[in-house]
CSV table of C-alpha atoms and ligand atoms in Angstrom, one decimal:
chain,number,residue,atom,x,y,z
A,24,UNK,CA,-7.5,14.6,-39.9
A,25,UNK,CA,-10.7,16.5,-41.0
A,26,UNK,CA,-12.5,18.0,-38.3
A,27,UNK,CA,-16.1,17.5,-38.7
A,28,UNK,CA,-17.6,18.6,-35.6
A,29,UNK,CA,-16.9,20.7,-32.2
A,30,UNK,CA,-18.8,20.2,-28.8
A,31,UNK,CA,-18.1,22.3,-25.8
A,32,UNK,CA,-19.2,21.7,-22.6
A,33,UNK,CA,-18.9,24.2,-19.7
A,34,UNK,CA,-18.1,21.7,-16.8
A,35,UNK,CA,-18.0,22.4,-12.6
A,36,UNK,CA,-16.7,19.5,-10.3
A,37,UNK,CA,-16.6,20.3,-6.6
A,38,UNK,CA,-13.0,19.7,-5.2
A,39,UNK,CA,-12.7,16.8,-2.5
A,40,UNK,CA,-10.7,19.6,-0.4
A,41,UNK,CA,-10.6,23.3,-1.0
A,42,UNK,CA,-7.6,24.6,-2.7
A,43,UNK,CA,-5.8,28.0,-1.6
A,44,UNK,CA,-3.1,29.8,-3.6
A,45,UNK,CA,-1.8,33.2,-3.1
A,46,UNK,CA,-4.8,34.6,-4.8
A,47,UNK,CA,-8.0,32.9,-3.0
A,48,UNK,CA,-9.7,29.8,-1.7
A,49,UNK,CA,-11.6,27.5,-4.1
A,50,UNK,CA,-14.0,25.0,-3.5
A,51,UNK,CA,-14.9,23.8,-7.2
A,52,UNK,CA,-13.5,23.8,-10.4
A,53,UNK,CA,-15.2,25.1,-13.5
A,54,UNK,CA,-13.5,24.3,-17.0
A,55,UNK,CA,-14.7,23.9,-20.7
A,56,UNK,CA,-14.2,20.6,-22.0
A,57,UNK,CA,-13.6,20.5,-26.0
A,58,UNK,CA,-14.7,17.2,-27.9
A,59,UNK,CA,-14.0,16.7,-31.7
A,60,UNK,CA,-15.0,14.6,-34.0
A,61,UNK,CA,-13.6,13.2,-37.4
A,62,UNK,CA,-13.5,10.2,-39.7
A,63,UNK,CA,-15.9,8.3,-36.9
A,64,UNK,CA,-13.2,8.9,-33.6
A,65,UNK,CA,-13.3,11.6,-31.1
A,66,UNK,CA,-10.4,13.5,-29.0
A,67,UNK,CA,-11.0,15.6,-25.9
A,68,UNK,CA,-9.5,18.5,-24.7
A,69,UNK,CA,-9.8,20.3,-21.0
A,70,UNK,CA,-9.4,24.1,-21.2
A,71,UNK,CA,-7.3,25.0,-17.9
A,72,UNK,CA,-8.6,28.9,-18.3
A,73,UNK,CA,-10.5,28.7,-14.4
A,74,UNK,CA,-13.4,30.9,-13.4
A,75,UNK,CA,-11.2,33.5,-12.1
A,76,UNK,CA,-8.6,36.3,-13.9
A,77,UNK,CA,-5.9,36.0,-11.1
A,78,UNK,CA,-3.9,33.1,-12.3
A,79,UNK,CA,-4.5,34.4,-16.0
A,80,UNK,CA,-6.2,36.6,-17.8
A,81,UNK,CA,-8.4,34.2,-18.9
A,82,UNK,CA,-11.4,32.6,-17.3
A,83,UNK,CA,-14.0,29.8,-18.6
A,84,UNK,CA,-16.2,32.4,-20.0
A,85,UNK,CA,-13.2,33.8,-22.3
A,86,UNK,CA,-12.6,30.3,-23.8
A,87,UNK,CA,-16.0,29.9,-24.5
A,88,UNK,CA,-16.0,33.2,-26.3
A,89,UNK,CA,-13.4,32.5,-28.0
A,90,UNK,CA,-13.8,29.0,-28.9
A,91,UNK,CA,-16.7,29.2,-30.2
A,92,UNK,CA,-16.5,31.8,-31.6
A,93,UNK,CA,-13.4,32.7,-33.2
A,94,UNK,CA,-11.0,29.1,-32.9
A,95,UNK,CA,-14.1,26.8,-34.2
A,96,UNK,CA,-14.7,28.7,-37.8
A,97,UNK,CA,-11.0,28.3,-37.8
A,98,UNK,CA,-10.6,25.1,-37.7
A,99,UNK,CA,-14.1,23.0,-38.8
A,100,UNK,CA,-14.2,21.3,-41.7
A,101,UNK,CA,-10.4,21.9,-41.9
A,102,UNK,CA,-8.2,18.9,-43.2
A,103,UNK,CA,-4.8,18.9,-41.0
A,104,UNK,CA,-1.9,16.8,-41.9
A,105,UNK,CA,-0.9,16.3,-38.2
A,106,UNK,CA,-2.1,18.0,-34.8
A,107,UNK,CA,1.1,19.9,-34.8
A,108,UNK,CA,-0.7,22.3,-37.6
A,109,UNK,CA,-3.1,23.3,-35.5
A,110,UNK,CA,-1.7,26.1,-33.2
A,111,UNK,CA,0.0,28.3,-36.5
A,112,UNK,CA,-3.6,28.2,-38.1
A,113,UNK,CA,-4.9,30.0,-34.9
A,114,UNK,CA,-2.1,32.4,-35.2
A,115,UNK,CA,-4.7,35.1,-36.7
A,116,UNK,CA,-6.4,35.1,-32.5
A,117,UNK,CA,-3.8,37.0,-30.2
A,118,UNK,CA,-3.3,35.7,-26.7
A,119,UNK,CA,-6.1,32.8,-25.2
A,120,UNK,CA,-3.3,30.3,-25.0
A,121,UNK,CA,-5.5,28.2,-22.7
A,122,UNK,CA,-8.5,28.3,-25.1
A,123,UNK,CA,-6.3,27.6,-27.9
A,124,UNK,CA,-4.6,25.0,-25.7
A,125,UNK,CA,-8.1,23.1,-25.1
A,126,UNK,CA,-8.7,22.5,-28.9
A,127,UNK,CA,-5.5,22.0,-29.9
A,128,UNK,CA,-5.2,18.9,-27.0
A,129,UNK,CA,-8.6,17.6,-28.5
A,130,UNK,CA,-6.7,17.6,-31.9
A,131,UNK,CA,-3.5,15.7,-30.6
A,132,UNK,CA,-5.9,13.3,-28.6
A,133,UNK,CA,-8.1,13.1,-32.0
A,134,UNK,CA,-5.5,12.1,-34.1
A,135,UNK,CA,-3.6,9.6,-32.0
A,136,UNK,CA,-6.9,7.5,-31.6
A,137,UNK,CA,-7.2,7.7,-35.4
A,138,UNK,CA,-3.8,6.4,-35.5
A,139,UNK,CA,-4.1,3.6,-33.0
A,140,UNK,CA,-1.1,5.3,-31.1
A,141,UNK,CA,-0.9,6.3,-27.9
A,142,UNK,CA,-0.6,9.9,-27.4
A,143,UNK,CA,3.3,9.7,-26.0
A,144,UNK,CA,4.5,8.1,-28.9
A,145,UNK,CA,3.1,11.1,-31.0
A,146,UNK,CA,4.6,13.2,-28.1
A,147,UNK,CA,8.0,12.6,-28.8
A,148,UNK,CA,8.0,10.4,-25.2
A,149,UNK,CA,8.9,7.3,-23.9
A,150,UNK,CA,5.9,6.2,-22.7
A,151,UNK,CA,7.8,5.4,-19.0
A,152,UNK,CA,6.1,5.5,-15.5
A,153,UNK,CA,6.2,9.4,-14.4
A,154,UNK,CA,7.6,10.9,-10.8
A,155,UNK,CA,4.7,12.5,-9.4
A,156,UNK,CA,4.7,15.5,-6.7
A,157,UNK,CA,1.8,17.1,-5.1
A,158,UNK,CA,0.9,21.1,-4.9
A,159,UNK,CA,0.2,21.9,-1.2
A,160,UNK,CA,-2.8,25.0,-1.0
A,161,UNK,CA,-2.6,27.6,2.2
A,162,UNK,CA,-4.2,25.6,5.0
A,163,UNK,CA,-5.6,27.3,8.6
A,164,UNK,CA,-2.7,26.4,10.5
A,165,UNK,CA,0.8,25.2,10.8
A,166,UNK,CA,-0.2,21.6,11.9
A,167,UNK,CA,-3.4,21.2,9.1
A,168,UNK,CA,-0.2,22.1,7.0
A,169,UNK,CA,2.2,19.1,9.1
A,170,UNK,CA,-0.6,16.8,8.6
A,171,UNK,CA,-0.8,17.5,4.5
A,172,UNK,CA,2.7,16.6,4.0
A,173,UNK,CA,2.3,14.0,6.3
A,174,UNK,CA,0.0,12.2,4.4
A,175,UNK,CA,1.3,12.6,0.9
A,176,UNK,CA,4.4,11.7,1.6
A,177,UNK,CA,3.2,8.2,3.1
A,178,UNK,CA,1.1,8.1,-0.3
A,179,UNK,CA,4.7,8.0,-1.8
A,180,UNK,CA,4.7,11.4,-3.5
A,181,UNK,CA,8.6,12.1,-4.7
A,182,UNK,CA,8.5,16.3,-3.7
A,183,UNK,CA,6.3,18.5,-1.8
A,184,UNK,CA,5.2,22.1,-3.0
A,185,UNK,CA,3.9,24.2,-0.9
A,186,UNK,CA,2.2,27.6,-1.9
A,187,UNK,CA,3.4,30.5,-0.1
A,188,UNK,CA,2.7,33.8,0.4
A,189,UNK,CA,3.5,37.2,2.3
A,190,UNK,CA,2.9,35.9,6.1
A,191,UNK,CA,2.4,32.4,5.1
A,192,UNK,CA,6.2,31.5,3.9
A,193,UNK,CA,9.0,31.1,6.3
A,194,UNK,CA,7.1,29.8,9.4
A,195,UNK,CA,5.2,27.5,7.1
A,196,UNK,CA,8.8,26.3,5.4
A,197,UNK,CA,10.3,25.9,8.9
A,198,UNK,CA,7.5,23.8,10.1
A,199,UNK,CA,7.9,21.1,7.4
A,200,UNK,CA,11.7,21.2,7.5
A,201,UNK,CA,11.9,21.1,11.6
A,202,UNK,CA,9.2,18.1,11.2
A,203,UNK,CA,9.9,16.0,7.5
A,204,UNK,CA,13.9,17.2,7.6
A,205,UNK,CA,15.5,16.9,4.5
A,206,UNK,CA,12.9,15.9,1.5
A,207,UNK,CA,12.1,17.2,-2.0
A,208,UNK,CA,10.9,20.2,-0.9
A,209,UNK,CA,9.5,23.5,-2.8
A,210,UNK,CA,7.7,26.6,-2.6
A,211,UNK,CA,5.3,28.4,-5.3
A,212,UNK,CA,4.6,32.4,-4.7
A,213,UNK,CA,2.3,32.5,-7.7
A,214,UNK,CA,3.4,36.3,-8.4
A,215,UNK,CA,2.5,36.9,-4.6
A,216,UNK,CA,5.9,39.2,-4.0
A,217,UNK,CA,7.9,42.1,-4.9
A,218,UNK,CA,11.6,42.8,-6.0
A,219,UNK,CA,11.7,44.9,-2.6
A,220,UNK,CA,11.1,41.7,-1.0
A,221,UNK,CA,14.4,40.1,-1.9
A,222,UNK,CA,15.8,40.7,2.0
A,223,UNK,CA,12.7,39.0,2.7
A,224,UNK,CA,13.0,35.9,0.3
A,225,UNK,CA,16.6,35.5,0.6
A,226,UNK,CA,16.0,34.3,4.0
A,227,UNK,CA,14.4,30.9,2.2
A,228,UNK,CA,18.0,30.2,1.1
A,229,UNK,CA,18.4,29.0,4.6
A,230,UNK,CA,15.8,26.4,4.1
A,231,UNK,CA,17.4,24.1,1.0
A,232,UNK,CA,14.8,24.1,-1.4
A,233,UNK,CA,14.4,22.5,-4.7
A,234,UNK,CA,13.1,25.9,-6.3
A,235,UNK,CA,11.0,29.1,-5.6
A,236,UNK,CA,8.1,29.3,-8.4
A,237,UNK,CA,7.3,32.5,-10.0
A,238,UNK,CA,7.8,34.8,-6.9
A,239,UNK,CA,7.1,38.2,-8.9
A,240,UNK,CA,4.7,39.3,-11.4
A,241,UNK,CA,3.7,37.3,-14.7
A,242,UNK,CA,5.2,40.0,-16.9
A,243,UNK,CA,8.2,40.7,-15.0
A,244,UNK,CA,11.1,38.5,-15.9
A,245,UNK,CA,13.4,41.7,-15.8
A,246,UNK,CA,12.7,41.6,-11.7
A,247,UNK,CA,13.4,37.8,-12.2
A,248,UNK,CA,16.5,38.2,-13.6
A,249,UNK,CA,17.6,40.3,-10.6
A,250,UNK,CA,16.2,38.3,-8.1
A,251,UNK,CA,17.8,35.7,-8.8
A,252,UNK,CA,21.6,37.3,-8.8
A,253,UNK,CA,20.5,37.9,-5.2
A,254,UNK,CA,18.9,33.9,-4.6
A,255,UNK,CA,20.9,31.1,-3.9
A,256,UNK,CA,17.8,29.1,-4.3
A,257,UNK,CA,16.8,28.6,-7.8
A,258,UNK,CA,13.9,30.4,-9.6
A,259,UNK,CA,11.6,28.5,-11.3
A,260,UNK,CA,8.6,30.5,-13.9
A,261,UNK,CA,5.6,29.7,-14.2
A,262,UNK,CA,3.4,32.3,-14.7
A,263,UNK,CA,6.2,34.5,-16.8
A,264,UNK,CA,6.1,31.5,-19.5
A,265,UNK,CA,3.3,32.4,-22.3
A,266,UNK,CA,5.7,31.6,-25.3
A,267,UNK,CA,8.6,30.8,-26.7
A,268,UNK,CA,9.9,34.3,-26.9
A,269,UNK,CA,9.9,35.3,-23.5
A,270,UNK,CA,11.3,31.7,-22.1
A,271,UNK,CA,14.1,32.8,-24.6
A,272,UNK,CA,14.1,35.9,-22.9
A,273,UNK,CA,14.0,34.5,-19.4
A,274,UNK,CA,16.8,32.3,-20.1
A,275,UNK,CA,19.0,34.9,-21.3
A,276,UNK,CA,18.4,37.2,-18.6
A,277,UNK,CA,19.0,34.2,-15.9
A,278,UNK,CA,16.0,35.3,-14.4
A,279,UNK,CA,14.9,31.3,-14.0
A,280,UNK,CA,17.4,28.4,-13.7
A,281,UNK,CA,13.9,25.8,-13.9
A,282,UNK,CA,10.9,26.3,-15.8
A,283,UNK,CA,7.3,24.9,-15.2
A,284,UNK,CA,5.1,23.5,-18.2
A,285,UNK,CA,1.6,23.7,-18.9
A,286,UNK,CA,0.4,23.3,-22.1
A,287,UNK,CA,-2.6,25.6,-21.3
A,288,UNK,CA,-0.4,28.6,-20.4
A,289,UNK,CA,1.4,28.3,-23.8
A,290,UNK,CA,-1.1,26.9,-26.5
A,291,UNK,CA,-1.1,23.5,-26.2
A,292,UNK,CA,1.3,20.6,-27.1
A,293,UNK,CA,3.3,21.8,-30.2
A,294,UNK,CA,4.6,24.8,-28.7
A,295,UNK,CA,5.4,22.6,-24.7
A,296,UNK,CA,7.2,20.7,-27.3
A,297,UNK,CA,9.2,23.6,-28.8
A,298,UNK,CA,9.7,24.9,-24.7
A,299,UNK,CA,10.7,21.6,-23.6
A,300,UNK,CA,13.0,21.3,-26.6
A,301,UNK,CA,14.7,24.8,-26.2
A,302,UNK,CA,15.6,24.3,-22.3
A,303,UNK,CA,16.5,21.0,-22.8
A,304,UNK,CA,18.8,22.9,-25.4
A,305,UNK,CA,19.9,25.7,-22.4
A,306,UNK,CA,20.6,22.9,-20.0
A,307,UNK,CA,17.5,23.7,-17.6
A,308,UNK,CA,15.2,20.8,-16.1
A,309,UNK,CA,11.3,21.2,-17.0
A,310,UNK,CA,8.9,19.5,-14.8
A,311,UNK,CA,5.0,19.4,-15.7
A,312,UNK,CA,2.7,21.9,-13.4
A,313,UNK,CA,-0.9,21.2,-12.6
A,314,UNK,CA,-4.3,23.2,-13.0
A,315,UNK,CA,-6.4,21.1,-10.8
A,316,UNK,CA,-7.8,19.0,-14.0
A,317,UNK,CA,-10.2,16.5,-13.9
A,318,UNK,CA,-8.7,12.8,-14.8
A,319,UNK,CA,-9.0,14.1,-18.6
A,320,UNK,CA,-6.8,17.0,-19.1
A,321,UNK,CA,-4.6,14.7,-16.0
A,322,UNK,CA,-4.4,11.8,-19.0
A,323,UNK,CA,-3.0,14.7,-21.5
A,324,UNK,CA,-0.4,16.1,-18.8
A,325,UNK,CA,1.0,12.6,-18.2
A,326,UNK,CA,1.5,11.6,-21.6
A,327,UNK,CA,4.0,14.9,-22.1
A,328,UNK,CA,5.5,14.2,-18.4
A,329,UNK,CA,7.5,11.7,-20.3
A,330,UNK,CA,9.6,13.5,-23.3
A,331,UNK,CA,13.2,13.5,-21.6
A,332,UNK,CA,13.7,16.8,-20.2
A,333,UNK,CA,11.0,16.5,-17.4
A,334,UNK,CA,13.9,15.7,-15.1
A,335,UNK,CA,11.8,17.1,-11.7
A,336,UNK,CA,8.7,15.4,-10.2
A,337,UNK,CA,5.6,17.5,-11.8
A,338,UNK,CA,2.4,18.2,-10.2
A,339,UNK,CA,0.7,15.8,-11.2
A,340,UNK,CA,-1.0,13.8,-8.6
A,341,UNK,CA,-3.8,11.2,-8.1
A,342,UNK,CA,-7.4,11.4,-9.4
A,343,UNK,CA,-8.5,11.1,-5.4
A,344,UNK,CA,-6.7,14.6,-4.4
A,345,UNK,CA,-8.6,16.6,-6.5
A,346,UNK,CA,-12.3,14.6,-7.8
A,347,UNK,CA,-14.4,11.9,-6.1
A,348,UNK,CA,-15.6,10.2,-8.5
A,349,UNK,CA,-13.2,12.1,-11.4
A,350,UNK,CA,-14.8,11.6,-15.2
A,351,UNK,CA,-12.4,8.5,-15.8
A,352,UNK,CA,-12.8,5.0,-14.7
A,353,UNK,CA,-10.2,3.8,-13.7
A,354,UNK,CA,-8.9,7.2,-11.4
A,355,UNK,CA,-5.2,8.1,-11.7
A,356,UNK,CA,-3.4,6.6,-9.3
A,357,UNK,CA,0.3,6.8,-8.1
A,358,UNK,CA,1.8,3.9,-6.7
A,359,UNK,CA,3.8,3.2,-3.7
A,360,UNK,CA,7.3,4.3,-5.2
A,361,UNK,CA,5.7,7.9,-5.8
A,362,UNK,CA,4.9,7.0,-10.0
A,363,UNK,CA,2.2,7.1,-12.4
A,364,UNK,CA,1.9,4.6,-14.8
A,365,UNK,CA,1.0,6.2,-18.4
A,366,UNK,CA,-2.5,5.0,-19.1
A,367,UNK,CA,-2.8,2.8,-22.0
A,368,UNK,CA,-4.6,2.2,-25.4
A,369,UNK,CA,-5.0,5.1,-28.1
A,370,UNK,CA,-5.0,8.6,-27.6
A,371,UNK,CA,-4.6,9.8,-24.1
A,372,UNK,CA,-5.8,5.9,-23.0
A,373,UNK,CA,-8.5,6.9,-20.5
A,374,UNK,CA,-12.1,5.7,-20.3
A,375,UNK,CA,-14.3,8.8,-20.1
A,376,UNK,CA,-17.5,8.4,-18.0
A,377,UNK,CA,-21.1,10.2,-20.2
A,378,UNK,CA,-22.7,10.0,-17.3
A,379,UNK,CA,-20.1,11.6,-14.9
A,380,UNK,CA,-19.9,14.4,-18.0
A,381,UNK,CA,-23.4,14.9,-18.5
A,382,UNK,CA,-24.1,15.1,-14.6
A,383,UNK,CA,-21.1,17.9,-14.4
A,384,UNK,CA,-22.6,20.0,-17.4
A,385,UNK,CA,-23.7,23.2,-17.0
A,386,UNK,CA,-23.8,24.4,-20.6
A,387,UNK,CA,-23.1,22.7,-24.1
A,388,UNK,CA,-23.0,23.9,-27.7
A,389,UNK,CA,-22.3,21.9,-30.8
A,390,UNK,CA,-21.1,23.1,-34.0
A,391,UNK,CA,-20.3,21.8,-37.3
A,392,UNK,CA,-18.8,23.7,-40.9
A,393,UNK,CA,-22.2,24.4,-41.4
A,394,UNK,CA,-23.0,26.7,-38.5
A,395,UNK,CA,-20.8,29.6,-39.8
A,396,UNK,CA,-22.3,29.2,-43.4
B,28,LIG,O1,0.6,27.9,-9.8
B,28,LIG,O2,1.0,25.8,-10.2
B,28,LIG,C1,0.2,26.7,-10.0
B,28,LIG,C2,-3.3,25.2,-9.5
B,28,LIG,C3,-4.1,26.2,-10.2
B,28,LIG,C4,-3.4,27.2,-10.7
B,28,LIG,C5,-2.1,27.4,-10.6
B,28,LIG,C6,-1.3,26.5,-10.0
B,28,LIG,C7,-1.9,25.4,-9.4
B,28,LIG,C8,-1.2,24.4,-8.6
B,28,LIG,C9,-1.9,23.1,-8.4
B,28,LIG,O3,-0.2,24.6,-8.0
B,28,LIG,C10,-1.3,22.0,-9.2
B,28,LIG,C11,-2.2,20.8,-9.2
B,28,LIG,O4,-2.1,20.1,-8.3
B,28,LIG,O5,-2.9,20.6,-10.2
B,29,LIG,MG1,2.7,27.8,-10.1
């Protein structure tokens, strides 16, 4: 697979409903989009990296930086073997897993259309319907919250998430258990507490829930690990994941007994290969997390969703929750039983809308081996 040629597009899509995390409200999304082309096919990428620092330290205008300017020399006019070469030959860039994650997808996608394959097979998965779940933001009010779960569980979603934070947590837990009673139900922090808040989190025990996601800080897995000894409820990271290494080290310490996967938070598919591999090896469940992408980087999230080890309903949800129209026809939708069926044909199977692209581009470069002669 010789890589001839690299567009980037910076992309913003306004967000049917706004979507609010321990860190802030947003109304749009902004992400680079990374087509490549070779041997007359192309494979896209979407680079989760988001406009803001707070979920990671990257942001769109990092990936662009570094994508254009350090990953694409690295990588045009290259000959790989098999997409799985890709993230060692960017070994030389430190960090910008979700930039490196954008191009290496492209790659994966690139390759499987070349092969006539869908992207699963090359996965390692099974190609099987998925369990989806949806990710609840911070709403006004205790019933706008009631009325959210409401409604996605009639759309058949198989868990709820709900993001929580310090004053919106146990009152906003209490409301769906006191009105939904006993479903498939979870909390994510995103790094929004402290290990002095253990008193304070332990009270969630009371509550039943599938998991609390990454409750302390993205580097502190030490914290985890004594959280945890104090939790009944289960610990799963997120954030705390950015490679192999420290999953090693977080399962070790027993500072998670669940972790969350997102190729952009660890460099793409070859290394949520290795991490699904390693805690299917450790005995912990995986289930596939969500950055609010467009029906693209959605197509790439549900094609991993099915290696074995994704055991838990994932966040991965329908087209119409996040983009009206989304940049694929036909939208992803789940179906009454709370699945999503893996789209089909080579490579990640979706039909990609120009028009829809172009009218969401803001910016766009293309380069080729000959533009870092
Ligand atoms: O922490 O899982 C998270 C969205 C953006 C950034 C981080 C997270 C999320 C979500 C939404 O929870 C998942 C989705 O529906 O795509
Ligand atoms: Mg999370």
């Amino acid at each position: 697979m010789r890589i001839e040629r690299l567009e980037l597009r910076l992309l913003r899509l306004r967000l049917v409903h706004f979507f609010e995390t321990s860190f802030g409200r947003a109304y749009d999304r902004t992400f680079v989009l990374v087509r490549l082309d070779g041997d007359g096919a192309s494979g896209y990428g979407e680079c989760v990296a988001d406009q803001t620092p707070f979920y990671s330290p990257e942001t769109t205008e990092t990936s662009w930086h570094i994508l254009s300017r350090f990953i694409a020399p690295l990588v045009l006019g290259v000959d790989f073997a098999h997409p799985r070469d890709v993230f060692p030959a960017l070994h030389a860039i430190r960090g910008h897993n979700m930039a490196k994650a954008g191009l290496e997808m492209a790659a994966w996608d690139l390759y499987a259309r070349q092969q006539g394959q869908p992207l699963w097979k090359l996965l390692g998965g099974n190609g099987q319907p998925i369990a989806a779940g949806v990710s609840i933001g911070i709403q006004d009010s205790l019933d706008q919250l009631a009325a959210k779960v409401e409604k996605e569980l009639a759309a058949g979603y198989r868990r709820i998430k709900i993001k929580v934070k310090p004053g919106w947590d146990l009152a906003a837990v209490e409301t769906v258990r006191s009105r939904f009673g006993a479903i498939p139900l979870m909390v994510d922090a995103n790094a929004a507490y402290r290990l002095e808040d253990a008193p304070h989190l332990k009270r969630l025990d009371a509550f039943d829930l599938m998991m609390i996601e990454q409750p302390l800080d993205d580097d502190d897995i030490r914290d985890h690990a004594k959280l945890q000894a104090q939790l009944k409820t289960s610990i799963c990271l997120d954030e705390s994941i950015k490679s192999l290494p420290l999953a090693e080290e977080a399962i070790e310490t027993r500072a998670c007994r669940i972790i969350n996967i997102k190729p952009g938070r660890i460099g793409g598919f070859r290394e949520s290969i290795r991490l699904h591999d390693l805690c299917a090896a450790s005995g912990l469940p995986v289930w596939h997390g969500g950055m609010l992408e467009s029906g693209i980087g959605r197509a790439h999230n549900i094609h991993l969703s099915t290696l074995p080890n994704f055991r838990l309903p994932g966040d991965v949800a329908a087209s119409r929750r996040y983009y009206v129209p989304d940049l694929i026809e036909p939208p992803i939708d789940v179906r009454p039983d709370g699945t999503i069926a893996v789209p089909d044909g080579p490579g990640i199977g979706v039909t990609i809308v120009p028009e829809r692209v172009d009218a969401a581009t803001e910016r766009r470069l293309e380069l080729d081996p000959a533009s870092f002669r």
